[in-house]
Structures are given as C-alpha cells and as structure tokens.
mmCIF file of C-alpha atoms in Angstrom:
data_model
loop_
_atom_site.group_PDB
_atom_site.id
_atom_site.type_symbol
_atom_site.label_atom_id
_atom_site.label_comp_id
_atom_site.label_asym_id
_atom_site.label_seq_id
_atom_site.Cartn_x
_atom_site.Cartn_y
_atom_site.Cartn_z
ATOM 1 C CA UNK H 1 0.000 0.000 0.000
ATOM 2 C CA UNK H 2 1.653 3.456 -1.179
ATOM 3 C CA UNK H 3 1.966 6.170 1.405
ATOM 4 C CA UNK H 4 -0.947 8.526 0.401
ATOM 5 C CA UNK H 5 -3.559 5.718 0.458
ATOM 6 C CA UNK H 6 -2.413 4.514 4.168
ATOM 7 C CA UNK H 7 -2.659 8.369 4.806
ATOM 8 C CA UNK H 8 -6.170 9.082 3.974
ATOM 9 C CA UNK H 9 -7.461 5.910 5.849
ATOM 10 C CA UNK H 10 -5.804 7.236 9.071
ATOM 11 C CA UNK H 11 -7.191 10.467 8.373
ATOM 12 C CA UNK H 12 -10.594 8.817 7.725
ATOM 13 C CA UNK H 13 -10.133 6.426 10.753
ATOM 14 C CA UNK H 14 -9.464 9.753 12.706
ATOM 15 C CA UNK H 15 -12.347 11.362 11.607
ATOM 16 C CA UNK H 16 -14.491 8.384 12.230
ATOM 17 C CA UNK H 17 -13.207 8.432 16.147
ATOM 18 C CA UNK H 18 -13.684 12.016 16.671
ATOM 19 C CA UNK H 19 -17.582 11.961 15.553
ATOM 20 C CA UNK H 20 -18.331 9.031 17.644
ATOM 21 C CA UNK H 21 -16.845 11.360 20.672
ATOM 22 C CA UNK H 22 -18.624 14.288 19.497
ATOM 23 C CA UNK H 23 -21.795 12.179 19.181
ATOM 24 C CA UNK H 24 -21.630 10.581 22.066
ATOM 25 C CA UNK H 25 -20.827 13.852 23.936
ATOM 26 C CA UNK H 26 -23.838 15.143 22.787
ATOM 27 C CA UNK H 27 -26.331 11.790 23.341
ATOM 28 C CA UNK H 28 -24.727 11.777 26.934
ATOM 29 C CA UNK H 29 -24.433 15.305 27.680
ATOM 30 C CA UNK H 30 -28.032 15.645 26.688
ATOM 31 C CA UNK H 31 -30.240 17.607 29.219
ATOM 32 C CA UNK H 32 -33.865 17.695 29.449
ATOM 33 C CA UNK H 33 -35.271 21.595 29.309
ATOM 34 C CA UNK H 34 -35.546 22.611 32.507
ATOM 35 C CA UNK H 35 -39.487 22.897 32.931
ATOM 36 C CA UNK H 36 -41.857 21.125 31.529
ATOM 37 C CA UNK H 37 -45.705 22.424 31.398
ATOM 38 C CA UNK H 38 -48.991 22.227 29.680
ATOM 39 C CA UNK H 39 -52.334 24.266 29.869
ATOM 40 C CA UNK H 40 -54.483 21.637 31.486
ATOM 41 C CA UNK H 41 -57.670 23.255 30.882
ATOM 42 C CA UNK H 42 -59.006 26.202 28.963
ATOM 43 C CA UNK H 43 -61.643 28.539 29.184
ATOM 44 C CA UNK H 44 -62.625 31.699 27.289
ATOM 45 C CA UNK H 45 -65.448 33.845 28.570
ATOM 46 C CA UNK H 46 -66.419 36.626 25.818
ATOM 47 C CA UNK H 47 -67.475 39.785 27.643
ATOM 48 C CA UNK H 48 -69.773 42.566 25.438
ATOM 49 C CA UNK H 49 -70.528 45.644 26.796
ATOM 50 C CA UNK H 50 -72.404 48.783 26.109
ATOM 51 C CA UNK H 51 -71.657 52.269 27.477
ATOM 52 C CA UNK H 52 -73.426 55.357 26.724
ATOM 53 C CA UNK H 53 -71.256 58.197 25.186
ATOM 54 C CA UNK H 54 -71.932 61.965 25.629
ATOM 55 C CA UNK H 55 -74.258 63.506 26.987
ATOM 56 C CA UNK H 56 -75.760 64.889 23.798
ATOM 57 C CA UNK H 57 -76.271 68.519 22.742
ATOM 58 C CA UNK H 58 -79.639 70.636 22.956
ATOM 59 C CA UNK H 59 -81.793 67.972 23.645
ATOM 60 C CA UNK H 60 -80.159 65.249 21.085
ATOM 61 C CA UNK H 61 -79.673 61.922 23.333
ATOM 62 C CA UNK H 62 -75.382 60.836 23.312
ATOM 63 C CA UNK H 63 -74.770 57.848 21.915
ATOM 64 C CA UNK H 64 -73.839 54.462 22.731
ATOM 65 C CA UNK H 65 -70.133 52.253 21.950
ATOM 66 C CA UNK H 66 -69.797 48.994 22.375
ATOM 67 C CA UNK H 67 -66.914 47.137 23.401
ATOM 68 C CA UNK H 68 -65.813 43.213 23.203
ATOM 69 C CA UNK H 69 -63.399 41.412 25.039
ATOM 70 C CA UNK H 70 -62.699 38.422 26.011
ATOM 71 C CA UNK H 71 -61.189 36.622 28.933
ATOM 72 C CA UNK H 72 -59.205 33.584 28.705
ATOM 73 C CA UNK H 73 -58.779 31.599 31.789
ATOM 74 C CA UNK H 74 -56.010 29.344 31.814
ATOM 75 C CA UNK H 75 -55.206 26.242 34.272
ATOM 76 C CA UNK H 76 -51.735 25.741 34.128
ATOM 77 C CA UNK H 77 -49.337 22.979 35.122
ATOM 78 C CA UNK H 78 -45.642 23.948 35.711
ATOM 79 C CA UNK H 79 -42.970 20.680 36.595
ATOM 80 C CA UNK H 80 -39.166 21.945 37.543
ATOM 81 C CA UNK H 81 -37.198 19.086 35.589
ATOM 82 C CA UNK H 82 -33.851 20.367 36.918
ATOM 83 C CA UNK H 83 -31.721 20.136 39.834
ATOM 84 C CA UNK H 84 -32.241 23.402 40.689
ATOM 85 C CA UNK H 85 -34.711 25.864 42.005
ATOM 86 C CA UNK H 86 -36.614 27.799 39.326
ATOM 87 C CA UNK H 87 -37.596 31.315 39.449
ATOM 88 C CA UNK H 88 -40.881 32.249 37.568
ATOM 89 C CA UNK H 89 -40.229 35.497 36.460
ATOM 90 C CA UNK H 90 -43.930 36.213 34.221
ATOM 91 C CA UNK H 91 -46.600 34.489 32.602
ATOM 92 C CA UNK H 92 -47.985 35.874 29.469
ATOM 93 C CA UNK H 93 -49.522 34.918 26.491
ATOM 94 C CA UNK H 94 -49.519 35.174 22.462
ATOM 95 C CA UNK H 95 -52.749 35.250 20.148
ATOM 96 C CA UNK H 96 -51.821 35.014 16.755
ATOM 97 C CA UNK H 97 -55.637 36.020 15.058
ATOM 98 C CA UNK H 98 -56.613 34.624 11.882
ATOM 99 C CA UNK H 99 -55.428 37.552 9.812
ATOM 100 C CA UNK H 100 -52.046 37.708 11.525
ATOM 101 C CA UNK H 101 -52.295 40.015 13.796
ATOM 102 C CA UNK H 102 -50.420 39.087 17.101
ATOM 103 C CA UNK H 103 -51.657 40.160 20.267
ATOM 104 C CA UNK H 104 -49.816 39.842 23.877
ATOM 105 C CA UNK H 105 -51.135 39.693 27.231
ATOM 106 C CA UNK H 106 -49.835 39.908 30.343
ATOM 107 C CA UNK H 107 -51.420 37.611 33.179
ATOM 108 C CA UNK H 108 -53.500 39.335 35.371
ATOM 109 C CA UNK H 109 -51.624 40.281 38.792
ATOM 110 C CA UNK H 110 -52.974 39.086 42.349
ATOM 111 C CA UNK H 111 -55.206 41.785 42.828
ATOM 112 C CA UNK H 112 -56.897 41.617 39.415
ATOM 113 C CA UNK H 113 -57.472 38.502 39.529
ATOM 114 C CA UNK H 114 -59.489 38.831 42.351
ATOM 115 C CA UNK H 115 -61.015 42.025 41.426
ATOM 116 C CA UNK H 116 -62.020 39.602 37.801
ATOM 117 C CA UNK H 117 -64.148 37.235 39.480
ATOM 118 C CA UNK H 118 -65.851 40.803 41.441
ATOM 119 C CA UNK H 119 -66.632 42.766 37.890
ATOM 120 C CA UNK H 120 -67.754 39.524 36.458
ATOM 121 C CA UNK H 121 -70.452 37.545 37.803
ATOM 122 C CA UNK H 122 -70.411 35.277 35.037
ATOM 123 C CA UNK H 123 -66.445 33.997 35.844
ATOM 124 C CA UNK H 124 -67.730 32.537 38.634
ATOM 125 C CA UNK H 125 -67.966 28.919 37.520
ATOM 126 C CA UNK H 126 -64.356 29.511 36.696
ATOM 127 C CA UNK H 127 -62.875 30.097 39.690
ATOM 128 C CA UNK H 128 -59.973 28.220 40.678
ATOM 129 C CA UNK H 129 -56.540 28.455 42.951
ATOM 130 C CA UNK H 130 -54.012 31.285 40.992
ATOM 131 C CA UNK H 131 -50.670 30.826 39.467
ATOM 132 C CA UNK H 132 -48.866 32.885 41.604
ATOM 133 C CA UNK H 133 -46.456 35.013 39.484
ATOM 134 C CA UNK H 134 -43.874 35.224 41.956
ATOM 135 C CA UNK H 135 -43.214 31.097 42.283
ATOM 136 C CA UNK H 136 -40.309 29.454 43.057
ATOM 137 C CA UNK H 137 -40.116 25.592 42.073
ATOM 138 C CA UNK H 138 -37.793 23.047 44.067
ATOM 139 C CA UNK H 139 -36.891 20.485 42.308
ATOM 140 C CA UNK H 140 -39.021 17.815 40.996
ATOM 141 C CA UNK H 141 -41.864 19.703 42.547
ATOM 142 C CA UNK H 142 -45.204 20.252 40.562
ATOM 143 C CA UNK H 143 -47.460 23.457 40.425
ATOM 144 C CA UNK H 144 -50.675 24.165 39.369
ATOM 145 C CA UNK H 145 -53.167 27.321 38.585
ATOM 146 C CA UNK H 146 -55.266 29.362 37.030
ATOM 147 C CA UNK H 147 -54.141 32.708 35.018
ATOM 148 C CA UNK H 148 -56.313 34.663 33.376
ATOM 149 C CA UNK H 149 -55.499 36.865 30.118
ATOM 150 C CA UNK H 150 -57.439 39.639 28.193
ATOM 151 C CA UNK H 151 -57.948 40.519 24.950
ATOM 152 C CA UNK H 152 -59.954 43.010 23.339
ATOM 153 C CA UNK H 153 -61.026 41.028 20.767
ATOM 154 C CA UNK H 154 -64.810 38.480 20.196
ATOM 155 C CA UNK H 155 -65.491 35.118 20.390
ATOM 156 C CA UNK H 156 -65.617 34.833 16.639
ATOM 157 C CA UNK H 157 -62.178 36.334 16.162
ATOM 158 C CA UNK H 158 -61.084 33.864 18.874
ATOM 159 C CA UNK H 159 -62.517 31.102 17.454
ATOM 160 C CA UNK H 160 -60.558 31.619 13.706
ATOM 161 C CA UNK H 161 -57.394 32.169 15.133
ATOM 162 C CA UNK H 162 -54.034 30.917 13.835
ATOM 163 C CA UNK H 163 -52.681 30.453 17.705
ATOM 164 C CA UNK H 164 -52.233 30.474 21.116
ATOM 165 C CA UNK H 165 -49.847 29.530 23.622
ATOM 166 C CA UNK H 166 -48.826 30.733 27.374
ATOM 167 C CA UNK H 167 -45.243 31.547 28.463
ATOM 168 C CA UNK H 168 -43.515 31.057 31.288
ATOM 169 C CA UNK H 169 -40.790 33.387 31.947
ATOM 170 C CA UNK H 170 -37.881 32.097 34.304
ATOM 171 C CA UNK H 171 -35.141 34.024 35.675
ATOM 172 C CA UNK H 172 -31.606 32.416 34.300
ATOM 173 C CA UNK H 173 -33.390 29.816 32.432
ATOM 174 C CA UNK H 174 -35.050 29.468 28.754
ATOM 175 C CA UNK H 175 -38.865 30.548 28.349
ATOM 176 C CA UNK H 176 -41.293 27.755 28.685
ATOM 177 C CA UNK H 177 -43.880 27.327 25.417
ATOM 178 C CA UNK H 178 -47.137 26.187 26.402
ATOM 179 C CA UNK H 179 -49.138 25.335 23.076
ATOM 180 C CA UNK H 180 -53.444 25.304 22.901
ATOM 181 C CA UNK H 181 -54.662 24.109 19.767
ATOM 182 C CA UNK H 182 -55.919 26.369 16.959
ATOM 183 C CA UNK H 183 -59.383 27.495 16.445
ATOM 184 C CA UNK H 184 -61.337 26.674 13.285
ATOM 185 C CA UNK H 185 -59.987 26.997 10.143
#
C-alpha cells in the first residue's frame, strides 16, 4: 500500500473516532429543558358591553359604543425538571388572530385577579386556585393554577385564530412554550 492511500485511511479512521466522541458527547451530555408544562384546561369567557357616550347637545340623546373582550382563563401545570430551584419570572400569552395580527397579554396580577371574578359575575364557575407570578419551584416539585389573560377582541375572532400559547418566563433559564390548539380553520 503506497503512502498517500495509508494516509487518507488514518485520516478517515481519525475522523471516524472524533464523531463518535462528538456524538456521544452530545447523546450523553443531553439535558432535558428545565421545565416542563402544559395548559391543562381552557376557558374563554367573551365579555360585550355597552356604554353610553356623551351627553348629547340641545336635547339630542349621546350615543352608545360597544366594546368586546374576552377573557381567557387558563389552568396551568408547571414541573421543575432540573436540579435546581426555578424562578418564575412572568406568565404571558400570544394570540396570533386569523389575519395575523399578534396580540400579547400579560397575566393578570394578584389583585386583578381577584377584582375579575368581582366585575364579572359570570367567571364565577371559573374560579380556581391562581398561578402565583412570583413562584419558586424546588426540584421535581409540581405546580398548578389558574391565570387569566385579556384581549380586546370576540369570540368569533377567537374562534378563527391561527394560535395560542402561554409563556412562562424564568429568571436564568429558557422561556417555557405552552401550546393550545388552533381554532377553526
């Protein structure tokens, strides 16, 4: 065998070695995310109101707007999957409506949450234990609550939408995803 074919197989040989450590590196040095999560349950309570405008000029009566919004109440499930503590930093949300448009929402905080289920009688089937926003997860340990987002949008533009999903913000640690199926489309 000539000297430039026993050169390329130990440079193929060597190549061959150093991908198996690579790989293996990476198949042992694997790490599962650090959370895992999933909206257990989901609820969306469309709100329509009507306020009178104005109060009208020489004797004409003002007028009235209307207003639609909707409420989504989320039950969330949160699992710390590392070795470490985990710091929830925010929970918010994404609704991507059916013409594109992306909306955010911010969970509501402790007091409007409460002050939620006061303004609207009809949440009241809906109540459940909060998220608090300010958690701390051990690990292995397992929480679970309800968040509620707003968005001024109806039921209908709800229903055709393209997505939703929750986030979980943790401090020093990547952004859980939380997916909910699409409407109709």
């Amino acid at each position: 065998m000539d000297a430039t074919k026993r050169a390329l197989l130990i440079v193929l040989a060597a190549a061959i070695i150093v991908m198996a450590i690579i790989a293996g590196y990476v198949f042992i040095g694997e790490k599962p995310p650090a959370a895992a999560g999933e909206i257990v349950k989901l609820d969306v309570v469309p709100i329509h109101s009507q306020l009178r405008i104005g109060e009208g000029a020489q004797g004409l009566q003002g007028g009235m707007d209307t207003y639609d919004q909707l409420l989504v109440l989320a039950q969330i499930r949160i699992q710390n999957q590392a070795k470490l503590p985990l710091f929830v930093r925010e929970i918010s949300a994404s609704l991507e409506l059916g013409n594109g448009d992306l909306l955010q929402s911010t969970a509501a905080s402790k007091t409007d949450f409460q002050s939620a289920f006061v303004a609207y009688s009809q949440l009241t089937p809906f109540r459940g234990e909060p998220l608090p926003s300010d958690l701390t997860l051990q690990p292995g340990q397992i929480s679970e609550g309800l968040v509620i987002f707003h968005y001024p949008v109806t039921k209908e533009q709800w229903d055709d939408r393209r997505s939703f999903h929750a986030v979980v913000s943790f401090q020093y640690q990547k952004d859980l995803l939380l997916p909910w199926p699409p409407g109709k489309r």
